[in-house]
Coordinates of C-alpha atoms in Angstrom, one line a residue:
M1 CA -45.0 -77.3 21.0
S2 CA -42.6 -75.7 18.7
R3 CA -42.6 -72.0 18.2
P4 CA -43.3 -70.7 14.5
S5 CA -40.2 -69.7 13.1
K6 CA -39.7 -65.9 12.6
R7 CA -39.1 -64.8 8.8
M8 CA -36.4 -62.6 8.7
V9 CA -37.4 -59.5 6.2
R10 CA -34.7 -57.1 5.1
L11 CA -36.4 -54.1 4.1
S12 CA -34.2 -52.2 1.0
L13 CA -34.8 -48.7 1.6
P14 CA -34.2 -46.5 -1.6
S15 CA -31.2 -44.5 -1.4
S16 CA -32.0 -41.0 -1.1
S17 CA -28.7 -39.9 -2.7
A18 CA -29.4 -42.0 -5.9
P19 CA -31.9 -39.7 -7.9
S20 CA -30.2 -36.6 -6.8
L21 CA -26.8 -38.3 -8.1
V22 CA -28.4 -39.1 -11.4
G23 CA -29.9 -35.6 -11.8
L24 CA -26.5 -34.0 -11.0
K25 CA -24.7 -35.9 -13.8
Q26 CA -26.7 -34.0 -16.1
P27 CA -24.7 -30.6 -16.9
S28 CA -27.5 -28.4 -17.5
I29 CA -29.2 -29.3 -13.9
L30 CA -25.7 -29.0 -12.3
R31 CA -24.9 -25.6 -13.7
R32 CA -28.4 -24.5 -12.4
L33 CA -27.7 -26.0 -9.0
V34 CA -24.3 -24.5 -8.5
S35 CA -25.5 -20.9 -9.5
Y36 CA -27.7 -21.1 -6.3
L37 CA -24.6 -22.2 -3.8
D38 CA -21.8 -21.1 -2.3
W39 CA -18.5 -23.0 -2.3
P40 CA -19.0 -24.1 1.4
S41 CA -22.6 -25.5 0.5
F42 CA -21.6 -27.4 -2.6
H43 CA -18.4 -28.4 -0.8
A44 CA -20.6 -30.0 1.8
I45 CA -22.8 -31.8 -0.8
L46 CA -19.8 -33.4 -2.7
S47 CA -18.2 -34.5 0.8
T48 CA -21.4 -36.6 1.5
S49 CA -20.0 -39.8 -0.4
R50 CA -17.9 -41.0 -3.0
D51 CA -20.3 -40.9 -5.7
F52 CA -20.7 -37.3 -5.2
R53 CA -17.2 -36.6 -5.4
S54 CA -16.9 -38.5 -8.5
L55 CA -18.8 -35.7 -10.1
F56 CA -15.4 -33.7 -10.3
L57 CA -13.9 -36.6 -12.3
D58 CA -15.9 -35.9 -15.5
P59 CA -14.3 -33.4 -17.5
T60 CA -17.7 -31.7 -18.6
L61 CA -19.2 -31.8 -15.0
R62 CA -15.8 -30.4 -13.8
N63 CA -15.7 -27.5 -16.5
S64 CA -19.5 -26.6 -15.0
I65 CA -18.0 -26.4 -11.4
L66 CA -14.9 -24.4 -12.2
A67 CA -17.0 -22.1 -14.5
R68 CA -19.1 -21.3 -11.4
F69 CA -16.3 -21.0 -8.9
V70 CA -13.0 -19.9 -10.5
P71 CA -13.2 -16.2 -11.9
G72 CA -13.1 -16.0 -15.4
F73 CA -12.9 -19.6 -16.2
D74 CA -16.8 -19.5 -17.7
T75 CA -15.6 -17.5 -20.7
F76 CA -14.0 -20.9 -22.0
T77 CA -16.8 -23.2 -21.2
F78 CA -19.6 -21.6 -23.3
R79 CA -19.2 -24.3 -26.0
D80 CA -21.3 -27.4 -25.1
S81 CA -18.4 -29.7 -25.3
A82 CA -15.6 -30.0 -22.6
V83 CA -12.6 -27.9 -22.9
S84 CA -9.8 -30.4 -24.0
Q85 CA -7.8 -31.7 -21.0
E86 CA -4.5 -33.2 -23.0
S87 CA -2.6 -29.9 -22.7
L88 CA -4.2 -28.7 -19.5
L89 CA -3.0 -29.3 -15.7
S90 CA -4.5 -31.7 -13.6
I91 CA -6.9 -30.3 -11.3
D92 CA -8.8 -32.1 -8.3
L93 CA -11.1 -31.1 -5.9
H94 CA -8.7 -30.7 -2.8
Q95 CA -6.6 -28.4 -5.2
L96 CA -9.9 -26.5 -5.9
H97 CA -10.8 -26.1 -2.3
L98 CA -7.1 -24.9 -1.5
F99 CA -7.4 -22.2 -4.4
L100 CA -10.7 -20.8 -3.2
I101 CA -9.3 -20.5 0.1
S102 CA -6.2 -18.8 -1.0
Q103 CA -8.6 -16.3 -2.6
R104 CA -9.7 -15.3 0.7
V105 CA -6.6 -15.0 2.4
P106 CA -4.9 -11.6 2.2
V107 CA -1.8 -11.1 0.7
Q108 CA -0.1 -9.6 3.7
T109 CA -0.9 -12.6 5.6
Y110 CA 2.0 -14.4 4.0
P111 CA 4.7 -11.7 4.9
T112 CA 3.2 -11.3 8.3
H113 CA 3.7 -15.0 9.2
A114 CA 7.1 -15.0 7.6
L115 CA 8.3 -12.3 10.2
R116 CA 6.7 -14.4 13.2
F117 CA 8.3 -17.6 11.8
M118 CA 11.7 -16.3 11.6
F119 CA 11.8 -14.6 14.9
S120 CA 9.8 -17.0 17.0
L121 CA 11.1 -19.5 19.4
V122 CA 9.0 -22.1 18.2
P123 CA 8.4 -21.6 14.5
Y124 CA 4.9 -22.3 13.4
V125 CA 5.7 -25.3 10.8
D126 CA 2.5 -26.3 10.2
K127 CA 1.1 -23.0 9.4
S128 CA 4.1 -22.4 7.0
E129 CA 3.1 -25.8 5.2
S130 CA -0.4 -24.4 4.9
L131 CA 0.7 -21.3 3.1
V132 CA 2.9 -23.3 0.8
A133 CA 0.1 -25.4 -0.2
L134 CA -2.1 -22.2 -0.9
T135 CA 0.5 -20.7 -2.9
Q136 CA 1.0 -23.8 -4.9
A137 CA -2.9 -24.0 -5.5
H138 CA -3.1 -20.5 -6.6
S139 CA -0.1 -20.8 -9.0
R140 CA -1.7 -24.0 -10.5
F141 CA -5.1 -22.1 -11.4
V142 CA -3.1 -19.3 -12.7
L143 CA -1.3 -21.6 -15.1
L144 CA -4.7 -23.4 -16.0
L145 CA -6.2 -20.2 -17.1
Q146 CA -3.1 -19.2 -19.1
S147 CA -3.3 -22.2 -21.0
L148 CA -6.7 -21.6 -21.6
V149 CA -6.3 -18.1 -22.9
Y150 CA -3.5 -19.3 -25.3
T151 CA -5.5 -22.4 -26.6
S152 CA -8.7 -20.6 -27.1
Q153 CA -10.2 -19.6 -30.3
N154 CA -11.0 -16.0 -28.9
L155 CA -7.7 -14.9 -28.0
V156 CA -8.0 -11.2 -27.5
F157 CA -5.4 -8.5 -26.7
P158 CA -7.2 -5.7 -24.5
S159 CA -6.8 -2.3 -25.1
E160 CA -3.6 -0.6 -23.7
A161 CA -5.4 2.5 -23.1
Q162 CA -5.4 1.9 -19.4
H163 CA -1.6 1.2 -19.0
V164 CA -1.0 4.2 -21.2
L165 CA 0.2 7.4 -19.3
P166 CA -1.4 10.8 -19.7
P167 CA 0.6 12.8 -22.4
I168 CA 3.3 15.4 -21.6
L169 CA 1.3 19.0 -21.3
S170 CA 2.4 20.9 -24.4
E171 CA 0.9 23.4 -26.8
K172 CA 1.4 21.1 -29.9
R173 CA 1.9 17.6 -30.3
Y174 CA 3.7 15.7 -33.3
V175 CA 1.6 12.9 -34.5
P176 CA 2.3 10.8 -37.6
S177 CA 0.0 11.7 -40.6
T178 CA -2.0 9.0 -42.3
P179 CA -0.9 8.6 -45.8
T180 CA -3.6 9.1 -48.7
S181 CA -2.4 6.3 -50.7
S182 CA -0.3 3.2 -50.6
N183 CA 2.2 4.9 -53.3
S184 CA 2.8 8.0 -51.0
Q185 CA 5.3 8.1 -48.3
S186 CA 4.3 8.4 -44.7
S187 CA 5.6 11.6 -43.0
L188 CA 5.4 13.0 -39.6
S189 CA 3.4 16.3 -39.3
R190 CA 2.7 18.7 -36.4
S191 CA -0.8 18.7 -35.1
S192 CA -2.5 20.6 -32.4
T193 CA -4.9 18.0 -31.5
P194 CA -4.4 14.3 -31.1
T195 CA -5.3 12.0 -33.9
P196 CA -7.5 9.1 -33.9
P197 CA -5.9 5.5 -33.8
T198 CA -5.2 4.1 -37.1
S199 CA -7.8 1.8 -38.4
N200 CA -8.7 -0.5 -41.4
S201 CA -11.6 -0.2 -43.4
S202 CA -13.1 -3.3 -42.2
P203 CA -15.3 -2.8 -39.3
S204 CA -14.3 -3.7 -35.9
P205 CA -15.2 -7.2 -34.6
P206 CA -17.8 -7.7 -31.7
P207 CA -16.4 -7.7 -28.3
S208 CA -15.8 -11.2 -27.1
R209 CA -16.6 -13.0 -23.8
L210 CA -12.8 -12.7 -22.9
R211 CA -13.0 -8.9 -23.5
L212 CA -16.1 -8.3 -21.7
A213 CA -15.1 -10.4 -18.7
L214 CA -11.8 -8.6 -18.3
S215 CA -13.9 -5.2 -18.3
S216 CA -16.1 -6.5 -15.7
L217 CA -13.5 -7.6 -13.3
S218 CA -12.0 -4.7 -11.3
V219 CA -7.9 -5.0 -10.7
S220 CA -6.4 -3.5 -7.7
S221 CA -3.2 -5.3 -7.1
P222 CA -0.5 -7.1 -9.2
Y223 CA -1.2 -10.1 -7.0
D224 CA -4.6 -10.3 -8.4
F225 CA -5.8 -13.7 -10.0
I226 CA -7.5 -11.9 -12.8
H227 CA -4.3 -11.1 -14.4
A228 CA -4.0 -14.6 -15.5
L229 CA -7.0 -14.0 -18.0
S230 CA -4.9 -11.4 -19.9
P231 CA -2.9 -12.5 -22.8
A232 CA -1.1 -9.5 -22.6
R233 CA -0.1 -9.5 -19.1
A234 CA 2.6 -11.6 -17.3
P235 CA 1.1 -14.1 -15.1
V236 CA 2.2 -13.9 -11.3
L237 CA 2.8 -17.2 -9.8
R238 CA 3.3 -17.6 -6.1
T239 CA 5.8 -19.1 -3.7
Y240 CA 6.4 -18.8 0.3
V241 CA 9.9 -19.2 1.4
P242 CA 10.4 -16.8 4.3
C243 CA 13.4 -14.8 4.2
S244 CA 14.7 -11.4 5.4
A245 CA 17.7 -10.8 3.0
P246 CA 17.6 -7.3 1.3
H247 CA 17.7 -9.2 -1.9
L248 CA 17.0 -12.9 -2.6
H249 CA 19.7 -15.0 -2.4
P250 CA 20.2 -18.0 -4.7
H251 CA 19.2 -20.7 -2.1
I252 CA 16.2 -18.9 -1.6
I253 CA 15.6 -19.0 -5.3
V254 CA 16.5 -22.5 -5.3
R255 CA 14.0 -23.2 -2.6
C256 CA 11.1 -21.4 -4.8
E257 CA 11.9 -23.5 -7.8
E258 CA 11.7 -26.7 -5.8
Q259 CA 8.1 -25.6 -4.5
L260 CA 7.1 -25.2 -8.1
I261 CA 8.5 -28.4 -9.1
D262 CA 7.2 -30.4 -6.1
A263 CA 3.7 -29.2 -7.1
D264 CA 4.4 -30.5 -10.8
L265 CA 4.3 -26.7 -12.1
W266 CA 8.0 -26.1 -13.3
S267 CA 7.2 -28.0 -16.7
Y268 CA 4.2 -25.7 -17.5
L269 CA 6.1 -22.3 -17.0
S270 CA 6.7 -20.0 -20.2
V271 CA 9.6 -17.4 -20.8
G272 CA 8.7 -14.2 -19.0
D273 CA 6.5 -15.7 -16.3
I274 CA 6.4 -13.7 -12.9
V275 CA 7.1 -15.6 -9.6
A276 CA 6.4 -13.7 -6.2
N277 CA 8.1 -15.0 -3.2
L278 CA 5.4 -13.7 -0.5
G279 CA 7.5 -14.9 2.4
H280 CA 10.2 -12.2 1.6
V281 CA 10.4 -9.6 4.3
P282 CA 13.0 -7.3 3.7
L283 CA 14.7 -5.6 6.8
L284 CA 15.8 -2.1 6.1
D285 CA 18.5 -1.8 8.6
E286 CA 20.8 0.5 6.3
P287 CA 18.6 2.4 3.9
E288 CA 20.4 3.1 0.6
K289 CA 22.1 6.2 0.4
P290 CA 21.7 8.0 -3.2
T291 CA 25.2 8.5 -4.8
N292 CA 24.3 11.6 -6.7
A293 CA 21.5 14.2 -7.0
S294 CA 20.1 12.3 -10.1
D295 CA 19.7 9.2 -8.0
K296 CA 18.0 11.2 -5.4
I297 CA 15.7 12.7 -7.7
K298 CA 14.7 9.4 -9.1
R299 CA 13.9 7.8 -5.7
S300 CA 12.0 10.7 -4.5
S301 CA 9.8 10.8 -7.2
L302 CA 9.1 6.9 -7.0
H303 CA 8.6 7.4 -3.1
R304 CA 5.7 9.5 -4.0
H305 CA 3.9 6.7 -5.3
K306 CA 3.0 4.5 -2.4
S307 CA 1.3 1.8 -4.6
S308 CA 4.2 0.4 -6.2
P309 CA 4.8 -3.3 -5.3
P310 CA 8.2 -4.1 -3.6
P311 CA 10.7 -4.6 -6.1
T312 CA 12.8 -7.5 -4.4
N313 CA 10.4 -10.1 -4.2
W314 CA 9.9 -10.7 -8.0
L315 CA 11.6 -13.6 -9.9
L316 CA 11.3 -14.0 -13.7
F317 CA 11.6 -17.3 -15.4
N318 CA 13.9 -16.8 -18.4
G319 CA 13.4 -20.5 -19.9
T320 CA 16.0 -22.3 -17.8
I321 CA 15.8 -20.8 -14.3
L322 CA 14.3 -18.1 -12.1
V323 CA 16.3 -14.7 -12.1
P324 CA 15.8 -11.8 -9.8
F325 CA 13.5 -9.0 -11.3
S326 CA 13.7 -5.6 -10.0
P327 CA 10.8 -3.6 -11.8
Q328 CA 12.6 -0.1 -11.3
P329 CA 13.2 2.9 -13.8
G330 CA 16.2 2.1 -15.8
V331 CA 16.5 -1.7 -15.4
P332 CA 16.0 -4.0 -18.6
I333 CA 13.6 -6.9 -18.6
P334 CA 15.8 -9.8 -18.3
V335 CA 14.5 -11.9 -21.0
P336 CA 16.5 -13.7 -23.7
D337 CA 14.5 -12.4 -26.6
A338 CA 11.8 -9.7 -25.6
L339 CA 10.1 -9.9 -28.9
T340 CA 8.8 -13.3 -28.1
L341 CA 6.9 -11.8 -25.2
P342 CA 3.2 -11.5 -26.1
S343 CA 3.2 -7.6 -25.7
P344 CA 5.4 -4.9 -24.8
F345 CA 3.1 -3.9 -22.1
Y346 CA 3.6 -7.4 -20.6
Y347 CA 5.0 -5.9 -17.2
T348 CA 3.3 -2.6 -16.8
H349 CA 0.9 -3.9 -13.9
I350 CA 4.1 -4.6 -11.8
L351 CA 6.1 -1.7 -12.7
P352 CA 5.9 1.7 -10.8
R353 CA 3.2 4.1 -12.3
F354 CA 5.9 6.5 -13.7
A355 CA 8.5 3.7 -15.0
N356 CA 8.6 2.6 -18.7
P357 CA 9.7 -0.9 -19.4
I358 CA 13.1 -1.1 -21.1
F359 CA 14.1 -4.1 -23.3
L360 CA 17.4 -5.1 -24.8
L361 CA 16.5 -6.2 -28.5
R362 CA 19.1 -7.7 -30.8
R363 CA 16.8 -7.8 -34.2
M364 CA 14.1 -5.6 -35.8
P365 CA 11.1 -7.2 -36.8
R366 CA 9.9 -7.3 -40.5
F367 CA 8.1 -4.1 -41.4
S368 CA 6.5 -2.2 -44.3
T369 CA 6.5 1.8 -44.6
V370 CA 2.6 2.1 -45.3
I371 CA -0.2 0.8 -43.4
P372 CA -1.2 -2.8 -44.4
S373 CA -4.5 -3.0 -46.1
S374 CA -7.3 -5.6 -45.8
N375 CA -8.4 -7.6 -48.9
S376 CA -12.0 -8.5 -49.3
D377 CA -11.6 -12.0 -48.3
G378 CA -10.1 -10.8 -44.8
T379 CA -6.6 -11.3 -45.5
T380 CA -3.8 -8.6 -45.0
Y381 CA -2.0 -7.2 -48.0
E382 CA 1.7 -6.2 -47.2
E383 CA 4.7 -5.1 -48.9
T384 CA 6.7 -7.9 -50.5
V385 CA 9.8 -5.8 -51.2
E386 CA 12.1 -4.8 -48.3
P387 CA 12.2 -1.1 -47.6
A388 CA 15.1 0.6 -48.5
E389 CA 16.7 3.6 -46.8
G390 CA 15.0 6.3 -48.7
D391 CA 11.9 4.5 -48.5
I392 CA 11.8 4.9 -44.5
P393 CA 9.9 8.1 -43.5
M394 CA 11.8 10.0 -40.8
R395 CA 11.4 13.8 -39.6
L396 CA 13.6 15.9 -37.1
V397 CA 10.9 17.4 -34.8
Y398 CA 11.1 19.5 -31.5
L399 CA 9.7 17.3 -28.8
P400 CA 9.2 18.0 -24.9
V401 CA 11.1 15.9 -22.7
R402 CA 11.3 15.2 -18.8
V403 CA 14.7 16.0 -17.2
P404 CA 15.5 15.8 -13.6
T405 CA 15.8 18.9 -11.7
T406 CA 16.5 20.2 -8.0
H407 CA 13.3 22.4 -8.3
G408 CA 9.5 22.0 -9.2
G409 CA 9.2 18.6 -7.8
G410 CA 12.4 17.1 -9.3
I411 CA 11.1 17.0 -12.8
A412 CA 11.5 19.9 -15.4
L413 CA 9.8 20.1 -19.1
V414 CA 12.3 21.1 -21.7
R415 CA 12.4 20.7 -25.8
R416 CA 15.0 18.7 -27.5
Y417 CA 15.2 17.7 -31.2
K418 CA 14.6 14.1 -31.9
W419 CA 14.5 12.0 -35.2
L420 CA 11.2 9.8 -35.7
A421 CA 10.5 7.3 -37.9
R422 CA 7.2 5.5 -38.5
V423 CA 6.9 1.9 -39.4
F424 CA 4.4 -1.1 -39.5
V425 CA 5.6 -4.2 -37.9
N426 CA 4.1 -7.2 -39.9
A427 CA 3.2 -10.6 -38.5
P428 CA 5.8 -13.1 -38.9
R429 CA 6.0 -15.3 -41.9
E430 CA 6.8 -19.1 -42.1
G431 CA 10.3 -19.7 -41.3
E432 CA 10.8 -16.3 -39.4
L433 CA 11.7 -15.7 -35.7
E434 CA 8.8 -15.8 -33.5
L435 CA 7.1 -12.2 -32.8
G436 CA 4.4 -11.9 -30.1
Q437 CA 1.4 -10.4 -31.1
G438 CA 1.2 -7.3 -29.2
W439 CA 4.2 -6.0 -30.7
Q440 CA 2.7 -6.0 -34.2
G441 CA 1.3 -2.7 -35.6
E442 CA 2.4 0.8 -35.8
W443 CA 5.7 1.7 -34.4
I444 CA 7.3 5.3 -33.8
V445 CA 10.9 5.0 -33.1
E446 CA 12.7 7.9 -31.6
G447 CA 16.5 8.7 -31.7
E448 CA 18.5 11.6 -30.6
G449 CA 18.2 14.7 -33.0
T450 CA 22.1 14.4 -34.5
K451 CA 23.5 12.9 -37.3
E452 CA 24.7 9.9 -35.0
G453 CA 21.1 9.5 -34.0
R454 CA 19.3 9.2 -37.2
E455 CA 22.4 7.0 -38.8
A456 CA 21.7 4.5 -35.5
L457 CA 17.8 4.4 -36.4
I458 CA 18.6 3.6 -40.1
D459 CA 21.0 0.9 -39.0
W460 CA 18.5 -0.6 -36.4
L461 CA 15.6 -0.5 -38.9
L462 CA 17.5 -1.8 -42.0
G463 CA 19.5 -4.6 -39.9
R464 CA 22.8 -3.0 -40.6
G465 CA 26.1 -1.8 -39.3
R466 CA 26.2 -2.2 -35.7
A467 CA 23.1 -4.3 -35.6
Q468 CA 24.8 -6.9 -37.5
G469 CA 27.7 -6.8 -34.8
R470 CA 30.1 -4.9 -37.0
V471 CA 32.6 -3.2 -34.8
E472 CA 35.1 -0.8 -36.4
G473 CA 38.6 -1.4 -36.2
K474 CA 38.4 -5.0 -35.0
G475 CA 38.9 -6.6 -38.3
K476 CA 36.6 -8.2 -41.0
G477 CA 36.3 -11.3 -38.7
R478 CA 34.2 -9.3 -36.6
E479 CA 31.4 -9.2 -39.4
Q480 CA 30.2 -12.6 -38.8
D481 CA 29.3 -11.9 -35.0
R482 CA 26.1 -11.0 -36.0
T483 CA 24.3 -11.2 -32.3
E484 CA 27.1 -9.5 -30.2
V485 CA 25.2 -6.0 -30.3
E486 CA 22.1 -4.9 -28.1
W487 CA 20.1 -2.1 -28.8
E488 CA 18.5 -0.8 -25.5
W489 CA 14.9 0.7 -26.1
E490 CA 12.7 2.1 -23.9
L491 CA 8.7 1.9 -24.5
V492 CA 7.3 5.5 -23.9
R493 CA 3.9 4.8 -22.3
E494 CA 2.9 8.2 -22.2
R495 CA 3.2 8.7 -26.1
C496 CA 1.5 5.3 -26.7
Q497 CA -1.9 5.0 -28.3
N498 CA -4.1 2.0 -28.6
D499 CA -2.8 0.9 -32.0
R500 CA 0.7 2.6 -31.9
M501 CA 3.7 1.9 -29.9
W502 CA 6.6 4.7 -29.2
F503 CA 10.1 3.3 -28.6
K504 CA 13.0 5.3 -27.6
L505 CA 16.5 4.4 -28.4
L506 CA 19.0 4.8 -25.4
T507 CA 21.9 2.9 -26.0
V508 CA 23.7 0.3 -28.3
R509 CA 26.3 -1.6 -26.6
T510 CA 28.2 -4.7 -27.6
V511 CA 27.3 -8.0 -25.5
G512 CA 29.4 -8.9 -22.6
E513 CA 31.1 -5.3 -22.4
E514 CA 30.2 -3.0 -19.4
G515 CA 30.4 0.2 -21.3
S516 CA 27.8 1.2 -23.7
E517 CA 27.7 3.6 -26.8
T518 CA 24.9 6.2 -26.3
M519 CA 23.2 6.5 -29.6
G520 CA 19.7 7.6 -28.7
A521 CA 18.3 9.6 -25.8
D522 CA 20.3 10.6 -22.9
R523 CA 19.7 8.5 -19.7
E524 CA 18.2 11.6 -17.8
D525 CA 15.3 12.0 -20.5
V526 CA 13.7 8.8 -19.0
V527 CA 13.5 10.1 -15.4
G528 CA 10.0 10.4 -14.0
F529 CA 8.2 8.7 -17.0

């Protein structure tokens, strides 16, 4: 008797993840879900299967995820379509995971481990490699947000009020007066109260999402990721190369460059970008000794502000390589053409509180002597005729300045005569040299209150004389060297306003020569600013 054959029945159970996966592929559902989850919970969901991880491959879904977990990214994803990916850096799930870990690692962890790494008998190689990966992920997302900022239609230069220092205490201030008509020349008048910023007749545009995002996020350190959201602040990228030299040696700088190259970030750097080596631990075996009383005053005034970042771990990309950058008083910004930077306030977040940025400029942008007016169609009317020497409004004023002293905390307030000129820098036309948007607007240029100081301002504004590289006594052939002279300007932050920039002429010098001809303010005037 034969046994009945058993029929093998295979039960096909429905996959529990299939309905969930279909639902998560809807951007609205995905955004709703991630709004209730933190990253560890959502990362656990994505790690359950390959299908869930594939959600990150879709640009629209990826932007929804980044908008939830990357600070400030949601300001660029409010449109229904996905953000264009052609010109952006490649981002994968692992890099996002490393970036979010880096945001939870305190900055002091890096130099602490570097110190342990350099003096330990058994170096923590694995830990060092992990910290390198965290810095690379952080730098990748900084460059990602920077590329979004400059490709967004909502490009907004935030107000500079928070980076303007309090004014010098004085009974009366000298402020430019607003002309009553376009035919009348602007003049500098004395006023006992500050004047409101210059504004056009058209109403101010409504605040954009980017401006609201910047105002809602607090910034406590120059290393904060939120600086990547501002087009007027230099992004701070991170590297990790343990070292203890008082200054960054060339081989350390090369290793920092190699880390950016290995992460495929080098080609995305822009001129003026800042790179911080978080593995730099300076050993103060021999403290610096002031050479004179003036240097001692400068250092003592800066040491009172403990919030200043260490100046020796900064590197700056000049378009070709990384160069050391020490944000200290009297040190110019080492960029080939500072006017191409987005704003003169580009480095105020890494400068000491009472230090003003100094720029070496070789050209004066195109300007007008009257306020550009707005037409009914929204365009701006500008002067078509270049101003002559007699058209430039200048005035000799008696301004309070700070000078170093051995009494009263190292700073004394005195009054000196200064020449002031007021101009309005216009946006570059087609075919003209590049000019950052933050440089456009009202300029007050200050020179020494002497005949030579006035002539120096006129030469600079009109692009003649020393500004063209003409050196007296060197022969006629020297006139063709039109880029051999650098003008050293200081941005006086305490005299700036939201729509006004105040520049003080320090020196005029020939490129390649150690000496410089002082045509503007005395060097001692800038101490403590």
